[in-house]
Amino acid sequence: MSKIKAEYIWMDGHFPTQKLRSKTTVINGPITNIEQLPDWGFDGSSTLQAEGNASDCLLKPVYFALDPIRGGDDILVMCEVFNADGTVHKSNSRAPLRELMKNHTKQEPWFGIEQEYTFFQGRSPLGWPEGGYPAPQGPFYCGVGADEVFGREIVEEHMSACLHAGIELSGINAEVMPGQWEFQVGPVGALDAGDQVWMARWLLYRIAEDFGVSATLHPKPVKGDWNGAGAHTNFSTKAMREEGGLDVIIEACEKLSKNHDEHIAVYGAHNEERLTGLHETCSIKEFRYGVSDRGASIRIPMATHKDGKGYLEDRRPSANMDPYKVCAKLIETVCG
Ligand code: ADP
Ligand code: MN
Ligand code: MN
Ligand code: MN
């Protein structure tokens, strides 16, 4: 037995977009099972989660991973937030998903989330001339070279860190706007998708911090003729992945078409700035689905169409969405 550092991570009460908070506790390790981790608390009056006169909130560990930054047996711990009396805190969006999943394990929902983000240094996106603009978009997507991509050393370190932590990262790429990048998590189940995307976000912020760079998930970090940042959510159920799955996918698209506004309501704040109908998006006021259509709300990938089974891509969620809420909404509408 030896002392280890456990970084407890949770979502705060910031509105309309929750932020991540974390603090360290030193405990006896190594930890091999989530049950070994003690509950902890924090001052909710400093995180918009409680009033000063009754400020204690409770942290319950729900997912942990090896800490790739500190190394050794140190760990990162994702937590749910509860009120002092043990009831679920209203900022806790994981609890409703956890409840929902009790009724939907048989359908085996899988998610693959494409997390786009933008590096900033000071007030400009990383690599942009101070107070000015780079060359128009075109060469930057999946680009190579010091004049085209900015921040690769951070991206590489983040990717290795996620893999070390056991996050199901499936890839990374440089995006259309210079300074913008993407990583993908999945396919994994709903709770894992939420836990892992939040932990991967924490690792991104934390690693970029060492480079004096910040990462933002704002859906439209630069106004004008520049791509926004989304979090395309790829989704399938067991029935969609089996023979005849394409029919199930089309049925799902039809259900989604009837619940567009409800979905948009939990797909991220300021998303109207991004879903304009330009820059590979469908207008927020419309709903369309189509094969290979990157201007649709839902894209059915070419391979899914060809194989007659697979998954659908919901292109509407913005980069700052809460994956717990987005996964829950998709399950509610499609599996309900
Ligand atoms: P795009 O062509 O839209 O950029 P990406 O390769 O970035 O696509 O992301 C595709 C995502 O879809 C990955 O996260 C991958 O894990 C996920 N994915 C693959 N198959 C499935 C599936 N059956 N169900 C859900 N997600 C899936
Ligand atoms: Mn992608
Ligand atoms: Mn992308
Ligand atoms: Mn995509």
Coordinates of C-alpha atoms and ligand atoms in Angstrom, one line a residue:
M1 CA 0.0 0.0 0.0
S2 CA 1.2 3.5 -0.8
K3 CA -0.1 7.0 -1.0
I4 CA -1.6 8.0 -4.4
K5 CA -3.1 11.2 -5.8
A6 CA -6.7 11.0 -7.0
E7 CA -8.0 13.9 -9.1
Y8 CA -11.7 14.1 -8.5
I9 CA -13.4 15.7 -11.5
W10 CA -17.0 17.0 -11.7
M11 CA -19.3 19.3 -13.7
D12 CA -20.2 22.6 -12.1
G13 CA -23.4 24.6 -12.1
H14 CA -22.4 27.1 -14.8
F15 CA -25.3 28.1 -17.1
P16 CA -26.0 27.6 -19.9
T17 CA -22.9 25.5 -20.3
Q18 CA -21.5 23.5 -17.4
K19 CA -17.7 23.6 -16.8
L20 CA -15.3 21.1 -15.3
R21 CA -13.8 21.5 -11.9
S22 CA -11.4 19.2 -10.1
K23 CA -9.3 18.9 -7.0
T24 CA -6.9 16.4 -5.5
T25 CA -7.1 14.0 -2.6
V26 CA -4.3 11.8 -1.3
I27 CA -5.4 8.3 -0.5
N28 CA -4.1 4.8 0.0
G29 CA -3.5 3.0 -3.3
P30 CA -3.4 1.3 -5.6
I31 CA -7.1 1.5 -6.6
T32 CA -8.4 -1.4 -8.6
N33 CA -12.1 -1.0 -8.1
I34 CA -14.4 2.0 -8.1
E35 CA -15.9 0.8 -4.8
Q36 CA -12.6 1.5 -3.0
L37 CA -12.9 5.2 -3.7
P38 CA -14.4 7.3 -0.9
D39 CA -17.1 9.9 -1.4
W40 CA -15.9 13.5 -1.1
G41 CA -17.3 17.0 -0.8
F42 CA -16.8 20.5 -2.1
D43 CA -18.0 24.1 -1.5
G44 CA -21.0 24.4 -3.9
S45 CA -21.3 28.1 -3.3
S46 CA -18.1 28.6 -5.3
T47 CA -19.3 26.5 -8.3
L48 CA -22.9 27.9 -8.7
Q49 CA -24.2 24.6 -7.1
A50 CA -25.3 25.8 -3.6
E51 CA -26.0 28.9 -1.5
G52 CA -23.4 30.0 1.0
N53 CA -25.4 29.1 4.0
A54 CA -25.8 25.4 3.0
S55 CA -22.8 25.0 0.7
D56 CA -21.8 21.4 1.0
C57 CA -22.2 19.2 -2.1
L58 CA -21.3 15.5 -2.3
L59 CA -19.0 13.9 -4.9
K60 CA -19.6 10.2 -5.7
P61 CA -17.0 8.5 -7.9
V62 CA -18.5 6.8 -10.9
Y63 CA -15.6 6.2 -13.3
F64 CA -11.8 6.2 -12.8
A65 CA -8.8 5.9 -15.0
L66 CA -5.0 5.9 -14.6
D67 CA -3.7 9.5 -14.5
P68 CA -1.4 9.9 -17.6
I69 CA -0.1 13.2 -16.4
R70 CA 1.1 12.3 -12.9
G71 CA 1.7 8.7 -13.9
G72 CA 2.3 5.7 -11.6
D73 CA -0.8 4.6 -9.6
D74 CA -2.3 8.1 -9.6
I75 CA -5.8 8.3 -11.0
L76 CA -8.4 10.6 -12.4
V77 CA -11.9 10.1 -11.0
M78 CA -15.1 11.2 -12.7
C79 CA -17.8 12.0 -10.1
E80 CA -21.6 12.7 -9.9
V81 CA -22.8 15.5 -7.7
F82 CA -25.3 15.0 -5.0
N83 CA -26.9 17.4 -2.4
A84 CA -25.9 17.1 1.2
D85 CA -29.0 15.1 1.9
G86 CA -28.0 12.5 -0.7
T87 CA -30.6 13.5 -3.4
V88 CA -29.4 14.0 -6.9
H89 CA -28.1 17.5 -7.5
K90 CA -30.0 19.4 -10.3
S91 CA -26.7 19.9 -12.2
N92 CA -26.1 16.1 -12.3
S93 CA -27.0 15.1 -15.9
R94 CA -25.5 11.7 -15.6
A95 CA -28.0 10.4 -13.1
P96 CA -31.0 10.6 -15.5
L97 CA -29.0 8.8 -18.2
R98 CA -28.1 6.1 -15.6
E99 CA -31.8 5.6 -14.8
L100 CA -32.7 5.6 -18.5
M101 CA -30.1 3.0 -19.4
K102 CA -31.7 0.5 -16.9
N103 CA -34.5 0.0 -19.4
H104 CA -32.5 0.0 -22.6
T105 CA -29.5 -2.3 -22.1
K106 CA -31.1 -4.9 -24.4
Q107 CA -31.0 -2.5 -27.3
E108 CA -27.3 -2.0 -26.8
P109 CA -27.0 1.7 -27.8
W110 CA -23.5 2.6 -29.0
F111 CA -22.2 6.1 -29.4
G112 CA -19.2 7.6 -31.2
I113 CA -18.6 11.3 -30.5
E114 CA -16.5 13.6 -32.7
Q115 CA -15.4 16.3 -30.4
E116 CA -14.3 19.4 -32.2
Y117 CA -12.5 22.2 -30.4
T118 CA -10.4 25.3 -31.0
F119 CA -7.1 26.3 -29.4
F120 CA -6.7 29.9 -28.3
Q121 CA -3.6 31.8 -27.2
G122 CA -4.6 35.1 -25.7
R123 CA -7.6 36.4 -27.7
S124 CA -6.7 34.8 -31.0
P125 CA -7.0 31.2 -32.2
L126 CA -3.7 29.5 -32.0
G127 CA -1.5 30.3 -35.1
W128 CA -3.5 33.3 -36.2
P129 CA -1.7 36.6 -36.7
E130 CA -2.2 38.9 -33.7
G131 CA -5.5 40.9 -34.3
G132 CA -5.7 39.6 -37.9
Y133 CA -6.8 36.7 -40.0
P134 CA -4.9 33.8 -41.7
A135 CA -5.5 32.8 -45.3
P136 CA -9.1 31.7 -46.1
Q137 CA -10.2 28.2 -45.2
G138 CA -9.2 25.5 -47.6
P139 CA -5.8 23.9 -46.9
F140 CA -6.1 23.4 -43.2
Y141 CA -8.4 20.4 -42.9
C142 CA -6.1 17.4 -42.3
G143 CA -3.2 19.6 -43.3
V144 CA 0.5 19.2 -42.6
G145 CA 3.2 21.8 -42.2
A146 CA 4.0 24.7 -39.9
D147 CA 2.1 27.1 -42.0
E148 CA -1.1 25.0 -42.0
V149 CA -1.5 23.3 -38.6
F150 CA -1.1 24.8 -35.2
G151 CA -0.9 22.9 -31.9
R152 CA 0.0 19.4 -33.1
E153 CA 2.3 18.8 -30.2
I154 CA -0.6 19.4 -27.8
V155 CA -2.9 17.1 -29.8
E156 CA -0.3 14.3 -29.9
E157 CA 0.3 14.5 -26.2
H158 CA -3.5 14.6 -25.6
M159 CA -4.0 11.5 -27.8
S160 CA -1.3 9.5 -25.9
A161 CA -2.7 10.6 -22.6
C162 CA -6.2 9.5 -23.5
L163 CA -5.0 6.1 -24.6
H164 CA -2.9 5.7 -21.5
A165 CA -6.0 6.4 -19.5
G166 CA -7.9 3.7 -21.3
I167 CA -10.3 6.2 -23.1
E168 CA -11.6 4.6 -26.3
L169 CA -10.2 7.3 -28.5
S170 CA -10.6 6.3 -32.2
G171 CA -8.7 9.1 -33.9
I172 CA -7.9 12.8 -34.3
N173 CA -7.7 15.2 -37.2
A174 CA -7.0 18.9 -37.9
E175 CA -10.1 20.8 -38.8
V176 CA -11.2 23.2 -41.5
M177 CA -10.5 26.4 -39.5
P178 CA -6.8 26.8 -38.6
G179 CA -6.3 26.1 -34.8
Q180 CA -9.3 23.8 -34.8
W181 CA -9.0 20.1 -34.1
E182 CA -11.2 17.0 -33.5
F183 CA -10.9 13.8 -31.5
Q184 CA -13.3 10.9 -31.6
V185 CA -14.4 8.7 -28.7
G186 CA -16.2 5.4 -29.4
P187 CA -18.1 3.5 -30.2
V188 CA -19.0 2.8 -26.6
G189 CA -22.1 2.6 -24.5
A190 CA -24.0 5.7 -23.4
L191 CA -22.5 6.1 -19.9
D192 CA -19.0 5.4 -21.1
A193 CA -19.4 7.9 -23.9
G194 CA -20.4 10.6 -21.5
D195 CA -17.7 9.7 -18.9
Q196 CA -14.9 9.4 -21.5
V197 CA -15.8 12.5 -23.4
W198 CA -15.8 14.6 -20.2
M199 CA -12.6 13.0 -19.0
A200 CA -11.0 13.6 -22.5
R201 CA -12.1 17.2 -22.3
W202 CA -10.5 17.6 -18.9
L203 CA -7.2 16.1 -20.2
L204 CA -7.3 18.5 -23.1
Y205 CA -7.7 21.6 -20.9
R206 CA -5.1 20.3 -18.5
I207 CA -2.4 19.4 -21.1
A208 CA -3.0 22.6 -23.1
E209 CA -2.5 24.5 -19.8
D210 CA 1.2 23.4 -19.8
F211 CA 1.6 25.0 -23.2
G212 CA 0.0 28.3 -22.2
V213 CA -2.9 27.5 -24.6
S214 CA -6.6 27.2 -23.8
A215 CA -9.1 25.0 -25.6
T216 CA -12.6 26.3 -26.2
L217 CA -15.7 24.3 -27.1
H218 CA -17.7 27.4 -28.3
P219 CA -19.7 26.4 -31.3
K220 CA -18.7 29.5 -33.3
P221 CA -15.4 30.7 -31.8
V222 CA -14.8 33.1 -34.7
K223 CA -17.7 34.9 -36.4
G224 CA -18.0 35.1 -40.1
D225 CA -16.8 32.8 -42.9
W226 CA -15.1 30.3 -40.6
N227 CA -16.3 26.8 -39.7
G228 CA -18.0 26.4 -36.3
A229 CA -17.2 23.5 -33.9
G230 CA -19.6 20.6 -33.5
A231 CA -19.8 17.3 -31.7
H232 CA -21.3 15.0 -34.3
T233 CA -22.9 12.1 -32.5
N234 CA -22.8 8.7 -34.2
F235 CA -25.4 6.4 -32.9
S236 CA -26.5 2.8 -33.4
T237 CA -28.6 0.1 -31.7
K238 CA -28.1 -3.7 -32.0
A239 CA -31.0 -3.8 -34.5
M240 CA -29.3 -1.1 -36.6
R241 CA -26.1 -3.1 -36.7
E242 CA -27.8 -6.3 -37.8
E243 CA -29.3 -7.5 -41.1
G244 CA -32.2 -5.1 -42.1
G245 CA -30.6 -2.4 -40.0
L246 CA -31.0 0.3 -42.6
D247 CA -34.8 0.1 -42.2
V248 CA -34.4 0.6 -38.5
I249 CA -32.1 3.6 -39.1
I250 CA -34.7 5.2 -41.5
E251 CA -37.4 4.6 -38.9
A252 CA -35.1 6.3 -36.3
C253 CA -34.6 9.3 -38.7
E254 CA -38.4 9.6 -39.0
K255 CA -38.8 9.7 -35.2
L256 CA -36.0 12.3 -34.9
S257 CA -37.8 14.5 -37.5
K258 CA -40.8 14.8 -35.2
N259 CA -38.6 15.8 -32.2
H260 CA -36.2 18.3 -33.7
D261 CA -36.9 21.2 -31.3
E262 CA -36.6 18.9 -28.2
H263 CA -33.3 17.7 -29.4
I264 CA -31.9 21.1 -30.3
A265 CA -32.9 22.3 -26.7
V266 CA -30.1 20.0 -25.3
Y267 CA -27.6 20.1 -28.2
G268 CA -25.6 23.0 -26.8
A269 CA -25.9 26.7 -26.2
H270 CA -25.3 29.2 -29.0
N271 CA -25.7 26.4 -31.5
E272 CA -27.8 28.8 -33.7
E273 CA -24.6 30.6 -34.5
R274 CA -23.2 27.4 -36.0
L275 CA -26.2 25.7 -37.6
T276 CA -26.7 28.3 -40.3
G277 CA -27.0 26.1 -43.4
L278 CA -23.5 27.0 -44.4
H279 CA -20.1 25.4 -43.5
E280 CA -21.3 21.8 -43.8
T281 CA -24.4 22.3 -41.5
C282 CA -28.2 22.2 -41.9
S283 CA -30.0 25.3 -40.7
I284 CA -31.2 24.9 -37.1
K285 CA -34.8 25.7 -38.3
E286 CA -34.9 22.7 -40.6
F287 CA -34.6 18.9 -40.3
R288 CA -33.3 16.7 -43.1
Y289 CA -31.7 13.3 -43.3
G290 CA -29.8 11.8 -46.2
V291 CA -27.2 9.4 -47.4
S292 CA -23.6 10.9 -47.4
D293 CA -25.2 14.4 -47.0
R294 CA -23.0 16.7 -44.9
G295 CA -25.6 19.4 -45.3
A296 CA -28.2 17.3 -43.5
S297 CA -29.2 17.2 -39.8
I298 CA -28.7 13.4 -39.9
R299 CA -26.2 11.8 -42.3
I300 CA -26.5 8.1 -43.1
P301 CA -22.9 7.1 -43.9
M302 CA -22.2 5.7 -47.3
A303 CA -20.9 2.4 -45.9
T304 CA -24.1 2.0 -43.8
H305 CA -26.2 2.5 -46.9
K306 CA -24.1 0.1 -49.0
D307 CA -24.0 -2.6 -46.3
G308 CA -27.7 -2.1 -45.4
K309 CA -26.8 -1.8 -41.7
G310 CA -24.6 0.3 -39.4
Y311 CA -25.2 3.7 -37.7
L312 CA -26.5 7.2 -38.2
E313 CA -24.6 10.5 -37.6
D314 CA -26.5 13.2 -35.8
R315 CA -24.6 16.3 -37.1
R316 CA -26.6 18.8 -34.9
P317 CA -24.9 18.7 -31.5
S318 CA -22.5 21.5 -30.9
A319 CA -19.0 21.2 -29.5
N320 CA -20.1 22.4 -26.1
M321 CA -22.9 19.9 -25.7
D322 CA -23.3 17.6 -22.7
P323 CA -22.8 14.1 -23.9
Y324 CA -24.9 12.7 -21.0
K325 CA -27.9 14.8 -22.2
V326 CA -27.4 14.1 -25.9
C327 CA -27.1 10.3 -25.5
A328 CA -30.2 10.3 -23.2
K329 CA -32.2 12.3 -25.8
L330 CA -31.3 10.0 -28.6
I331 CA -32.2 6.9 -26.6
E332 CA -35.5 8.4 -25.5
T333 CA -36.5 9.4 -29.0
V334 CA -35.2 6.4 -30.9
C335 CA -35.5 3.5 -28.4
G336 CA -38.5 4.8 -26.5
Ligands
ADP1 P1 -16.6 11.6 -40.0 O1 -16.5 11.0 -41.4 O2 -18.0 12.1 -39.8 O3 -15.6 12.7 -39.8 P2 -15.3 10.1 -37.9 O4 -14.4 9.1 -38.4 O5 -14.7 11.4 -37.4 O6 -16.5 10.4 -39.0 O7 -16.2 9.6 -36.7 C1 -17.0 8.4 -36.8 C2 -17.3 8.0 -35.4 O8 -18.3 7.0 -35.5 C3 -16.2 7.4 -34.6 O9 -16.2 7.9 -33.3 C4 -16.6 5.9 -34.5 O10 -16.2 5.3 -33.3 C5 -18.1 6.0 -34.6 N1 -18.8 4.7 -35.0 C6 -18.4 3.8 -35.8 N2 -19.3 2.8 -35.9 C7 -20.3 3.1 -35.0 C8 -21.5 2.5 -34.7 N3 -21.9 1.3 -35.2 N4 -22.3 3.1 -33.7 C9 -21.9 4.3 -33.2 N5 -20.8 4.9 -33.6 C10 -20.0 4.3 -34.4
MN2 MN -14.9 13.4 -37.9
MN3 MN -15.1 17.3 -37.9
MN4 MN -18.8 13.7 -38.7

